[in-house]
PDB file of C-alpha atoms in Angstrom:
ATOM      1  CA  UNK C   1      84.291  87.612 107.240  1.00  0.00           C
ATOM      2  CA  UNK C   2      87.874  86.194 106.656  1.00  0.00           C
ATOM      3  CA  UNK C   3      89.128  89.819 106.434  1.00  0.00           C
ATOM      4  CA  UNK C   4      87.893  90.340 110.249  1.00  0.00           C
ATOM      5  CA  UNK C   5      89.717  87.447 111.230  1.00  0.00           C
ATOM      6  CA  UNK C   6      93.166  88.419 109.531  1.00  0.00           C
ATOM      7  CA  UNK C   7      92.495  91.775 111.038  1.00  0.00           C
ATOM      8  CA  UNK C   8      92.255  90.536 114.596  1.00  0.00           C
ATOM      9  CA  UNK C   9      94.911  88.087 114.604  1.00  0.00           C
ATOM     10  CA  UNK C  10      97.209  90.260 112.976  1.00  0.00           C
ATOM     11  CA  UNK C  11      95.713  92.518 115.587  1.00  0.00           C
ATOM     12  CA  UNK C  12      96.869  91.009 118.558  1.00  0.00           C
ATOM     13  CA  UNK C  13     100.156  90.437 116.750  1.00  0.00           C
ATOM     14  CA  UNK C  14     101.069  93.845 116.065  1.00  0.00           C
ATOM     15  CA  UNK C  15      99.981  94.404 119.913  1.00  0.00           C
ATOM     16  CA  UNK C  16     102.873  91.643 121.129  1.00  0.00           C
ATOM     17  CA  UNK C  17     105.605  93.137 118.868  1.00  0.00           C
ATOM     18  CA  UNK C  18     107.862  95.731 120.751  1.00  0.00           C
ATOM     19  CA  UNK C  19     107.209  98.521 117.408  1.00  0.00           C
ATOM     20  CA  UNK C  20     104.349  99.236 117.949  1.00  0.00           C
ATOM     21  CA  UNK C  21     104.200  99.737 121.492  1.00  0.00           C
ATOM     22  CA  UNK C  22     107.241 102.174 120.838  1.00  0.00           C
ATOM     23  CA  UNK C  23     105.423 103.916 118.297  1.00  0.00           C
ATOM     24  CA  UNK C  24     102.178 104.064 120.279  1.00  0.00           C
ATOM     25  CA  UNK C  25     104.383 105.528 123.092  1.00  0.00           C
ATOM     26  CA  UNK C  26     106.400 108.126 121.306  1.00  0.00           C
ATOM     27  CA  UNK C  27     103.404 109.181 119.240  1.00  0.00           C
ATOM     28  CA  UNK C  28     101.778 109.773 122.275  1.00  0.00           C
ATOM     29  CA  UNK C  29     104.561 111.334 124.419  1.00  0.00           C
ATOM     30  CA  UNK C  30     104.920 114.512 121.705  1.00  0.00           C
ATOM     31  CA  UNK C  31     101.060 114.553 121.482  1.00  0.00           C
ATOM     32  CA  UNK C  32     101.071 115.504 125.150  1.00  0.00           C
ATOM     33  CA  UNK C  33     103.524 118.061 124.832  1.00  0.00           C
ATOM     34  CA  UNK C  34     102.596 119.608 121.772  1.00  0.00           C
ATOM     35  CA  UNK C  35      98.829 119.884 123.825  1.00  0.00           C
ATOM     36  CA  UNK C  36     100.627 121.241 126.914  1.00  0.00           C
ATOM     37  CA  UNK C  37     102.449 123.875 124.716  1.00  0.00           C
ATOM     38  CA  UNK C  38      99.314 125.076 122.920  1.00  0.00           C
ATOM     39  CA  UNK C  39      97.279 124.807 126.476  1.00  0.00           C
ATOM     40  CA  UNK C  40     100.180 127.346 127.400  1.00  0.00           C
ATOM     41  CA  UNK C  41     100.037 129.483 124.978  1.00  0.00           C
ATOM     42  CA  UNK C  42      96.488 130.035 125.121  1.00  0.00           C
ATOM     43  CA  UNK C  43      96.799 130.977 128.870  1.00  0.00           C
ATOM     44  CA  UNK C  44      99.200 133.615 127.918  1.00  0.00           C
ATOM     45  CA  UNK C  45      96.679 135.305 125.371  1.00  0.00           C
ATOM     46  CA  UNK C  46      93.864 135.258 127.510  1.00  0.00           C
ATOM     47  CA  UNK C  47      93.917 139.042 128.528  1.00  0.00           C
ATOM     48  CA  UNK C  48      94.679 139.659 124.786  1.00  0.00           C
ATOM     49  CA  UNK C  49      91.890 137.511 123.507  1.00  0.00           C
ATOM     50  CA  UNK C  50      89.450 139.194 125.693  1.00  0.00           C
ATOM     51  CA  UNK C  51      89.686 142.177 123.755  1.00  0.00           C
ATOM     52  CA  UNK C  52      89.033 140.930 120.447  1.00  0.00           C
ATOM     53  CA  UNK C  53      85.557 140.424 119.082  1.00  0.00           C
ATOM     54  CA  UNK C  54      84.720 136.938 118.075  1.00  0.00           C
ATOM     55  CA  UNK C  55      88.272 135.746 119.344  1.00  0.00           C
ATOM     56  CA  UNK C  56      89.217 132.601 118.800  1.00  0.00           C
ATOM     57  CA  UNK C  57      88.964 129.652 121.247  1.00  0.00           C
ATOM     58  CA  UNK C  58      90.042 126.921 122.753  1.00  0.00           C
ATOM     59  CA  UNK C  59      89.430 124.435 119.930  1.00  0.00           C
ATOM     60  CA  UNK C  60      90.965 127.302 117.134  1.00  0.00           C
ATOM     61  CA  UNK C  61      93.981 127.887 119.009  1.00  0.00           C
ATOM     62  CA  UNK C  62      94.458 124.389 121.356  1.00  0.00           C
ATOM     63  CA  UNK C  63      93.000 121.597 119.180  1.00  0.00           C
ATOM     64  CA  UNK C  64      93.316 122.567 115.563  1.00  0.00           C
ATOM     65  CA  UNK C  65      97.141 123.232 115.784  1.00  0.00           C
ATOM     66  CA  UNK C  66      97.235 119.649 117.809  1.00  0.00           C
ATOM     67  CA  UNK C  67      95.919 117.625 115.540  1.00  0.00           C
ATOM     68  CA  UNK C  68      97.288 119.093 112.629  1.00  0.00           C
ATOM     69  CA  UNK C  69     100.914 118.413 113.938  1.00  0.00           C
ATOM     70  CA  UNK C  70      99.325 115.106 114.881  1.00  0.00           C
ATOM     71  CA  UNK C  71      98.829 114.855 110.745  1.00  0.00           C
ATOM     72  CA  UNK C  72     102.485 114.919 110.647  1.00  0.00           C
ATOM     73  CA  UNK C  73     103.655 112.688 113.440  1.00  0.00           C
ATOM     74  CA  UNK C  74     101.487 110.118 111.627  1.00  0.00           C
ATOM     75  CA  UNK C  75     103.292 110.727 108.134  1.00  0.00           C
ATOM     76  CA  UNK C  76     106.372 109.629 109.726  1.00  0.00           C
ATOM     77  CA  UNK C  77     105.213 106.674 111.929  1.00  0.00           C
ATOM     78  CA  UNK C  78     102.728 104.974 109.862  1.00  0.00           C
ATOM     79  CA  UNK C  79     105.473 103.465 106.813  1.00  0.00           C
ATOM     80  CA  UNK C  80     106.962 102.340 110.315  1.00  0.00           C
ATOM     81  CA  UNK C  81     103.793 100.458 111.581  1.00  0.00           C
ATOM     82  CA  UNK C  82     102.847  98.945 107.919  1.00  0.00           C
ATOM     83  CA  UNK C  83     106.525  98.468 106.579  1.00  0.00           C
ATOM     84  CA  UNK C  84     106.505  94.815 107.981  1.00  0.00           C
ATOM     85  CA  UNK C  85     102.825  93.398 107.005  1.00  0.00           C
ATOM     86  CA  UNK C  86     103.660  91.552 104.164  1.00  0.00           C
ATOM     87  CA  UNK C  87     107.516  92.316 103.690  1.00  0.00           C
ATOM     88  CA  UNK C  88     107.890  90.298 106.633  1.00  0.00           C
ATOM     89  CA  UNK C  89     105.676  87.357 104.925  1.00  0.00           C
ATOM     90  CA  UNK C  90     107.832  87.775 102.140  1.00  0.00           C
ATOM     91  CA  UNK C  91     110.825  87.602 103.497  1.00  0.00           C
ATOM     92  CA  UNK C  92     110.343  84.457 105.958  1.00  0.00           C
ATOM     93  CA  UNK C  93     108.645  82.922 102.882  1.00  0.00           C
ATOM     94  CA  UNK C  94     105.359  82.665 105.396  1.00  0.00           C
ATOM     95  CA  UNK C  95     103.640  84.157 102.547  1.00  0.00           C
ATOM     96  CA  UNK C  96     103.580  80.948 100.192  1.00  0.00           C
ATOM     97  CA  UNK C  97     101.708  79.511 102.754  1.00  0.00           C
ATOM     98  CA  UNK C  98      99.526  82.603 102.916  1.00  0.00           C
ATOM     99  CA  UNK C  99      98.266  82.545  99.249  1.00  0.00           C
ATOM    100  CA  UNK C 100      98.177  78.689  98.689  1.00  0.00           C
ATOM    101  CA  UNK C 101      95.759  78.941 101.834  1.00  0.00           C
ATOM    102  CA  UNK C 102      91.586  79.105 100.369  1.00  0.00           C
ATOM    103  CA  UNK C 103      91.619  82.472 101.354  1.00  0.00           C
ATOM    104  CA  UNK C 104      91.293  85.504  98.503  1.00  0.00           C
ATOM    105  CA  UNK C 105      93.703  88.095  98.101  1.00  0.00           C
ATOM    106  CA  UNK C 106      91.529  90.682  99.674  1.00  0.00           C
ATOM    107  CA  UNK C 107      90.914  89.286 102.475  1.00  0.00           C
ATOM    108  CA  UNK C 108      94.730  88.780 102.957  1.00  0.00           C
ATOM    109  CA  UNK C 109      95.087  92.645 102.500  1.00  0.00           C
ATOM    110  CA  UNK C 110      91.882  94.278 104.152  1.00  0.00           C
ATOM    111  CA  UNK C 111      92.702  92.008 107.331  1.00  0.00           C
ATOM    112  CA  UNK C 112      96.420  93.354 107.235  1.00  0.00           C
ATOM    113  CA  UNK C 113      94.855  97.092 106.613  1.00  0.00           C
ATOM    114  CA  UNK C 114      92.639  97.071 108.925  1.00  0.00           C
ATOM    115  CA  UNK C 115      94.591  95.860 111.657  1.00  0.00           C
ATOM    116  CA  UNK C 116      97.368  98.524 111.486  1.00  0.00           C
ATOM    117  CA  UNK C 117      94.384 101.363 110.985  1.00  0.00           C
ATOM    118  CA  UNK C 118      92.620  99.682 114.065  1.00  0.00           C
ATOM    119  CA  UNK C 119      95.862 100.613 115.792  1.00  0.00           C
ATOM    120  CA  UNK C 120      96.185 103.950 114.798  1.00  0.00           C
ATOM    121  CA  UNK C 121      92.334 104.211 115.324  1.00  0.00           C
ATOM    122  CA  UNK C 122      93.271 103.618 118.846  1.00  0.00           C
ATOM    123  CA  UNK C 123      96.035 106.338 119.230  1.00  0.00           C
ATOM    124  CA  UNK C 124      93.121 108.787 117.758  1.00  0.00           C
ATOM    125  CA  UNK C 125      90.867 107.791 120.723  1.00  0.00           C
ATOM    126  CA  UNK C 126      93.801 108.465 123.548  1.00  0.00           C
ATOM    127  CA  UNK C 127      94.356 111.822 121.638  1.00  0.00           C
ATOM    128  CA  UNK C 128      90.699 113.034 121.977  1.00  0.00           C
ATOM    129  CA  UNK C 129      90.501 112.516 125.803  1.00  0.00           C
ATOM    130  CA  UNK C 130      93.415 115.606 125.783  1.00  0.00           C
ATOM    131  CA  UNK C 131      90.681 118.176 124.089  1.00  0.00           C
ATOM    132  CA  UNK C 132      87.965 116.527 126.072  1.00  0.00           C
ATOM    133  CA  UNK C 133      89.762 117.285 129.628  1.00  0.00           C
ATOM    134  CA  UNK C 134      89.533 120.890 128.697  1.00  0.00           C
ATOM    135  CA  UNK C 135      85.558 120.841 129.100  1.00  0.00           C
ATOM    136  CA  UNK C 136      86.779 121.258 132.803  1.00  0.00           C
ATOM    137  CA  UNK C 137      87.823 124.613 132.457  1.00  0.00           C
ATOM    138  CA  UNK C 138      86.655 125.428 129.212  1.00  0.00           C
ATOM    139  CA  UNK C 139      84.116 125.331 126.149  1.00  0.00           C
ATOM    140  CA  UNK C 140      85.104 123.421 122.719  1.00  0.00           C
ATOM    141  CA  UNK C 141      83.664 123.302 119.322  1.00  0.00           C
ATOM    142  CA  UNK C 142      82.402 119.523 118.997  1.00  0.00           C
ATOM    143  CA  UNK C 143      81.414 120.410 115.465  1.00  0.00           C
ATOM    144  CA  UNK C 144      85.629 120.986 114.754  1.00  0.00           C
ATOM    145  CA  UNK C 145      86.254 118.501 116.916  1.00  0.00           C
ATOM    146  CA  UNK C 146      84.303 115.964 115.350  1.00  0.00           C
ATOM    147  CA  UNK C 147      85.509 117.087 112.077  1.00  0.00           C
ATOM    148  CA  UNK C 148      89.020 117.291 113.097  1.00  0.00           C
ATOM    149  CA  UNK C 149      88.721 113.536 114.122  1.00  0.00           C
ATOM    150  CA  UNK C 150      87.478 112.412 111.284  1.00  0.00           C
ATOM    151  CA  UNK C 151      90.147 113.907 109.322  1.00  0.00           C
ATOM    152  CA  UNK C 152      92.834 112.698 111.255  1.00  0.00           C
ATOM    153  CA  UNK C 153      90.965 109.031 110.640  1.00  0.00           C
ATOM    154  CA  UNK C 154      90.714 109.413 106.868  1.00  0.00           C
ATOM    155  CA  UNK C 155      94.421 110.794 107.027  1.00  0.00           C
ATOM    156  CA  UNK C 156      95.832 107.273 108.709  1.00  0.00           C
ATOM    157  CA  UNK C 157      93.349 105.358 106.569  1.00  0.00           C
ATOM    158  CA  UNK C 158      95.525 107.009 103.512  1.00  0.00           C
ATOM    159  CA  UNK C 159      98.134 106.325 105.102  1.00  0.00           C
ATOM    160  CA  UNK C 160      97.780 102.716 106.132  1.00  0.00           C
ATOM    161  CA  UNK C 161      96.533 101.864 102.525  1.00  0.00           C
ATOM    162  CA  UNK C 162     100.130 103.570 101.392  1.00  0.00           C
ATOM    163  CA  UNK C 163     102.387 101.303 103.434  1.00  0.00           C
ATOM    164  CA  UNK C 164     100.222  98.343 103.043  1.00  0.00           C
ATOM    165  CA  UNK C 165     100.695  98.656  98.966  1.00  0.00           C
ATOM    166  CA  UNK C 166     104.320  99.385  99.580  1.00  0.00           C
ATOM    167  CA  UNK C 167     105.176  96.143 101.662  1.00  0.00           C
ATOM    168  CA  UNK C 168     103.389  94.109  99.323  1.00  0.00           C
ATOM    169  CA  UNK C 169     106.287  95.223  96.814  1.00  0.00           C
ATOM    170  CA  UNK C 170     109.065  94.416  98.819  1.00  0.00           C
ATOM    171  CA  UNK C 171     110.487  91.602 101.051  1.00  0.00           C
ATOM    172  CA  UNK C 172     112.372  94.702 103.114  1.00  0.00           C
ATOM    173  CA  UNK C 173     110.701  95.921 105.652  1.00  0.00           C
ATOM    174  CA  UNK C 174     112.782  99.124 105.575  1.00  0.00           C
ATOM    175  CA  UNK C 175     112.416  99.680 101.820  1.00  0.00           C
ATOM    176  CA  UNK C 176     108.812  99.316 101.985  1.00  0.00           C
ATOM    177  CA  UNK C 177     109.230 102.223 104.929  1.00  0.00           C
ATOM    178  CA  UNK C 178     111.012 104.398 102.607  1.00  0.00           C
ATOM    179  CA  UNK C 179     109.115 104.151  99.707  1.00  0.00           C
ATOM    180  CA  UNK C 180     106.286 104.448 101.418  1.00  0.00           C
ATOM    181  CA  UNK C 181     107.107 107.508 103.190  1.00  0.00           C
ATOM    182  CA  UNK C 182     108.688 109.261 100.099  1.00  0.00           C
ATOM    183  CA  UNK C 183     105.708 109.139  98.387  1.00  0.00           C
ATOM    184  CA  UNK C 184     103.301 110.323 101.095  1.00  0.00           C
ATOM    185  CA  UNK C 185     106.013 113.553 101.995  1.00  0.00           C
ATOM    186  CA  UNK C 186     105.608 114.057  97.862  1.00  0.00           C
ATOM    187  CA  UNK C 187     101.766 113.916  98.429  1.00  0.00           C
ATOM    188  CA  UNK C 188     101.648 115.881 101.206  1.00  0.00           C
ATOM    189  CA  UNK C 189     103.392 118.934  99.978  1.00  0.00           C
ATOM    190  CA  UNK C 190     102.026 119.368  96.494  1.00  0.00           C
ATOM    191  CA  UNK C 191     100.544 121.920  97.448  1.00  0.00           C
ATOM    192  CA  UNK C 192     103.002 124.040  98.213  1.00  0.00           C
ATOM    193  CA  UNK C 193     104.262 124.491  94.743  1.00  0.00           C
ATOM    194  CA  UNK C 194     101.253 127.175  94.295  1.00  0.00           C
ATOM    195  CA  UNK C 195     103.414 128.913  96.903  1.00  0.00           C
ATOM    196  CA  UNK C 196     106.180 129.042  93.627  1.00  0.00           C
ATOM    197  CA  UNK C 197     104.112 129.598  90.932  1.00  0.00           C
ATOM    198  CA  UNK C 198     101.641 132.310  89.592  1.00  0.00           C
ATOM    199  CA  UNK C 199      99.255 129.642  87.885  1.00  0.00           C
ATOM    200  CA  UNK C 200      98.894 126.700  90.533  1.00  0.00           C
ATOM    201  CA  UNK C 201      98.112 123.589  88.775  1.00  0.00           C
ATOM    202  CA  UNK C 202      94.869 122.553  89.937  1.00  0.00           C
ATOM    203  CA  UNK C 203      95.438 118.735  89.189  1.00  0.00           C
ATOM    204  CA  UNK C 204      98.263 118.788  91.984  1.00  0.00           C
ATOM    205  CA  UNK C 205      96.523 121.063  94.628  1.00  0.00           C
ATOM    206  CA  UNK C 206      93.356 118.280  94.107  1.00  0.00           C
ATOM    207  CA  UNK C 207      96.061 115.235  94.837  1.00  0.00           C
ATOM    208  CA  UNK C 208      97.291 117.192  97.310  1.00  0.00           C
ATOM    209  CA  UNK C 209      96.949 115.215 100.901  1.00  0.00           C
ATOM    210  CA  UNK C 210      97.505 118.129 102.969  1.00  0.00           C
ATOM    211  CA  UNK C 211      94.728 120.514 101.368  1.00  0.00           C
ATOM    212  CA  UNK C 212      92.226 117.936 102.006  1.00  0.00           C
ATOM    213  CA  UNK C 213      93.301 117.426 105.543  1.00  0.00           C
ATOM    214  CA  UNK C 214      93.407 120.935 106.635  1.00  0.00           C
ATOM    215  CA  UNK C 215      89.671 121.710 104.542  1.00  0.00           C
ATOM    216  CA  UNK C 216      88.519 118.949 106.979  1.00  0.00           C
ATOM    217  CA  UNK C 217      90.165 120.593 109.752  1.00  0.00           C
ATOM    218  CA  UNK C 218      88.220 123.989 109.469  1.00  0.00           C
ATOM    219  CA  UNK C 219      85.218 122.329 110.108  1.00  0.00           C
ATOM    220  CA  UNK C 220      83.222 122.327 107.208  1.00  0.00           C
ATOM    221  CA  UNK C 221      82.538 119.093 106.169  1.00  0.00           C
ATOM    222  CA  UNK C 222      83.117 118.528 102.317  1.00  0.00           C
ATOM    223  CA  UNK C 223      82.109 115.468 100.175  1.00  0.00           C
ATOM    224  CA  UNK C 224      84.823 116.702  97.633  1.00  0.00           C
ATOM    225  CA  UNK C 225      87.622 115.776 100.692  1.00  0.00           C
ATOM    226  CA  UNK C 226      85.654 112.781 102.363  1.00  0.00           C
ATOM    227  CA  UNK C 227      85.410 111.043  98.798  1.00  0.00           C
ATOM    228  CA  UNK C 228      89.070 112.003  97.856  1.00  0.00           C
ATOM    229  CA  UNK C 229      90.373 110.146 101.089  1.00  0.00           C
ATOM    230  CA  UNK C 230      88.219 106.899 100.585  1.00  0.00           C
ATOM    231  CA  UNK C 231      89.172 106.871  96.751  1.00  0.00           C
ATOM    232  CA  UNK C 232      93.030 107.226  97.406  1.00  0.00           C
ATOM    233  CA  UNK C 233      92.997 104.390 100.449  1.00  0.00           C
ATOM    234  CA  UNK C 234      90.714 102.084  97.918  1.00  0.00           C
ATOM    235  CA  UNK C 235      92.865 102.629  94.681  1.00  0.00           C
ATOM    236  CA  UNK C 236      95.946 101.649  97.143  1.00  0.00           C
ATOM    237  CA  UNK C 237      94.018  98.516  98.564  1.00  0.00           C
ATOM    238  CA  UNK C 238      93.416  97.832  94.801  1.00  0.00           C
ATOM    239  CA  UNK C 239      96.976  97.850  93.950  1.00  0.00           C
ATOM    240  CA  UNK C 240      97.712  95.912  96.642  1.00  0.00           C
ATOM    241  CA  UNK C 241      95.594  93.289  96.176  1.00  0.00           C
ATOM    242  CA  UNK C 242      95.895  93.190  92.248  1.00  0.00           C
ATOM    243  CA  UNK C 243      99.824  92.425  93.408  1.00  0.00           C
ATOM    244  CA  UNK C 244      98.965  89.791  95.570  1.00  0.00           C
ATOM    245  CA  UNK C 245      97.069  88.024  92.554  1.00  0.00           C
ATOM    246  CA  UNK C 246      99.903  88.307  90.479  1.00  0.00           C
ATOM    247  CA  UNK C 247     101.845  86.696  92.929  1.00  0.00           C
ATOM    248  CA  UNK C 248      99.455  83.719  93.734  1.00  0.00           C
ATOM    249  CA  UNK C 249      99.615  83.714  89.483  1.00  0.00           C
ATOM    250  CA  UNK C 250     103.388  82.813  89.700  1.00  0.00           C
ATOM    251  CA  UNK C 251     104.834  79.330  89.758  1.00  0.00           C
TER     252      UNK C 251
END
């Protein structure tokens, strides 16, 4: 219960800082182009597409390609969101406070998580009204939809749990961001070395963020990618709270 009220103050805090209304707004800007392009381009292939058998639609050639470059857009603006959560604590020695306080160290980190998720969670909702408006001129795939959403959810989750860890490490907001993001570019394209090598390993295509995300994004729901995203963002809540013990540990 403690967690939920973290979450919400730090909520409304991350909603009165000038960030994350820049990152909402950017992240949202290229959305809506990269949805007009695709919209675009599937205007031009119409007279092509009605040639082919079994062509691909709106959702194949629209959504999928949105919300996979969404994937990327939140690689890069999620260290940004999380890089202050507890660097910032850290650093104004508002932390001490924080941890002498009756409250446990997982509350102090699922509050912070799920704050900056609940943000993204809301850039996710303003994205899905752009493949909705196309049920005025169009059919979609809800079953891709849904699963593309749910990806993309998963994805931040990841994501969030990532920064989260890496602020706890730090008392610099932009060294948390860094570290942060190198490891979740390293993540993300492990699985491109089986594009190098005539014996992938199979270890790095499983850690591989981006093969789970676009498995998701075909549509076929797998328990082998659902439970690899909710194990990555709890081992990273772990860490992070394991941290925050140690430092409640030190004189």
């Amino acid at each position: 219960m403690t967690a939920f009220i973290i979450a919400e103050r730090e909520f409304k805090t991350l909603f009165l800082a000038p960030l994350a209304w820049i990152i909402l707004a950017v992240l949202e800007a290229l959305s809506a182009f990269m949805f007009l392009t695709q919209v675009e381009k599937f205007m031009r292939l119409q007279k092509t597409l009605a040639l082919i058998d079994n062509a691909p639609g709106l959702t194949d050639i629209v959504v999928l390609p949105l919300y996979g470059n969404v994937g990327i857009l939140l690689l890069l603006a999620t260290p940004l969101l999380t890089m202050g959560v507890i660097a910032s604590e850290r650093r104004y020695k508002t932390l001490t406070l924080l941890l002498s306080a009756p409250i446990s160290s997982a509350a102090i980190i699922l509050g912070k998580f799920l704050a900056c998720w609940g943000l993204l969670l809301v850039l996710l909702g303003l994205l899905t009204c752009m493949p909705l408006s196309l049920l005025f001129g169009g059919t979609l795939d809800f079953g891709k939809l849904a699963c593309n959403c749910l990806a993309l959810a998963l994805l931040s989750a990841a994501f969030t749990a990532t920064g989260v860890y890496f602020s706890s490490l730090s008392s610099h907001p932009v060294a948390a961001a860094i570290s942060s993001f190198g490891l979740l570019l390293l993540l993300w394209i492990l699985d491109w070395t089986s594009n190098f090598s005539d014996e992938p390993s199979p270890v790095l295509n499983y850690l591989s963020l981006l093969k789970h995300f676009q498995h998701l994004q075909t549509g076929l729901l797998s328990s082998v990618d659902v439970c690899f995203f909710l194990l990555y963002t709890g081992l990273f809540l772990f860490l992070s709270i394991s941290h925050l013990d140690k430092l409640r540990r030190q004189p």
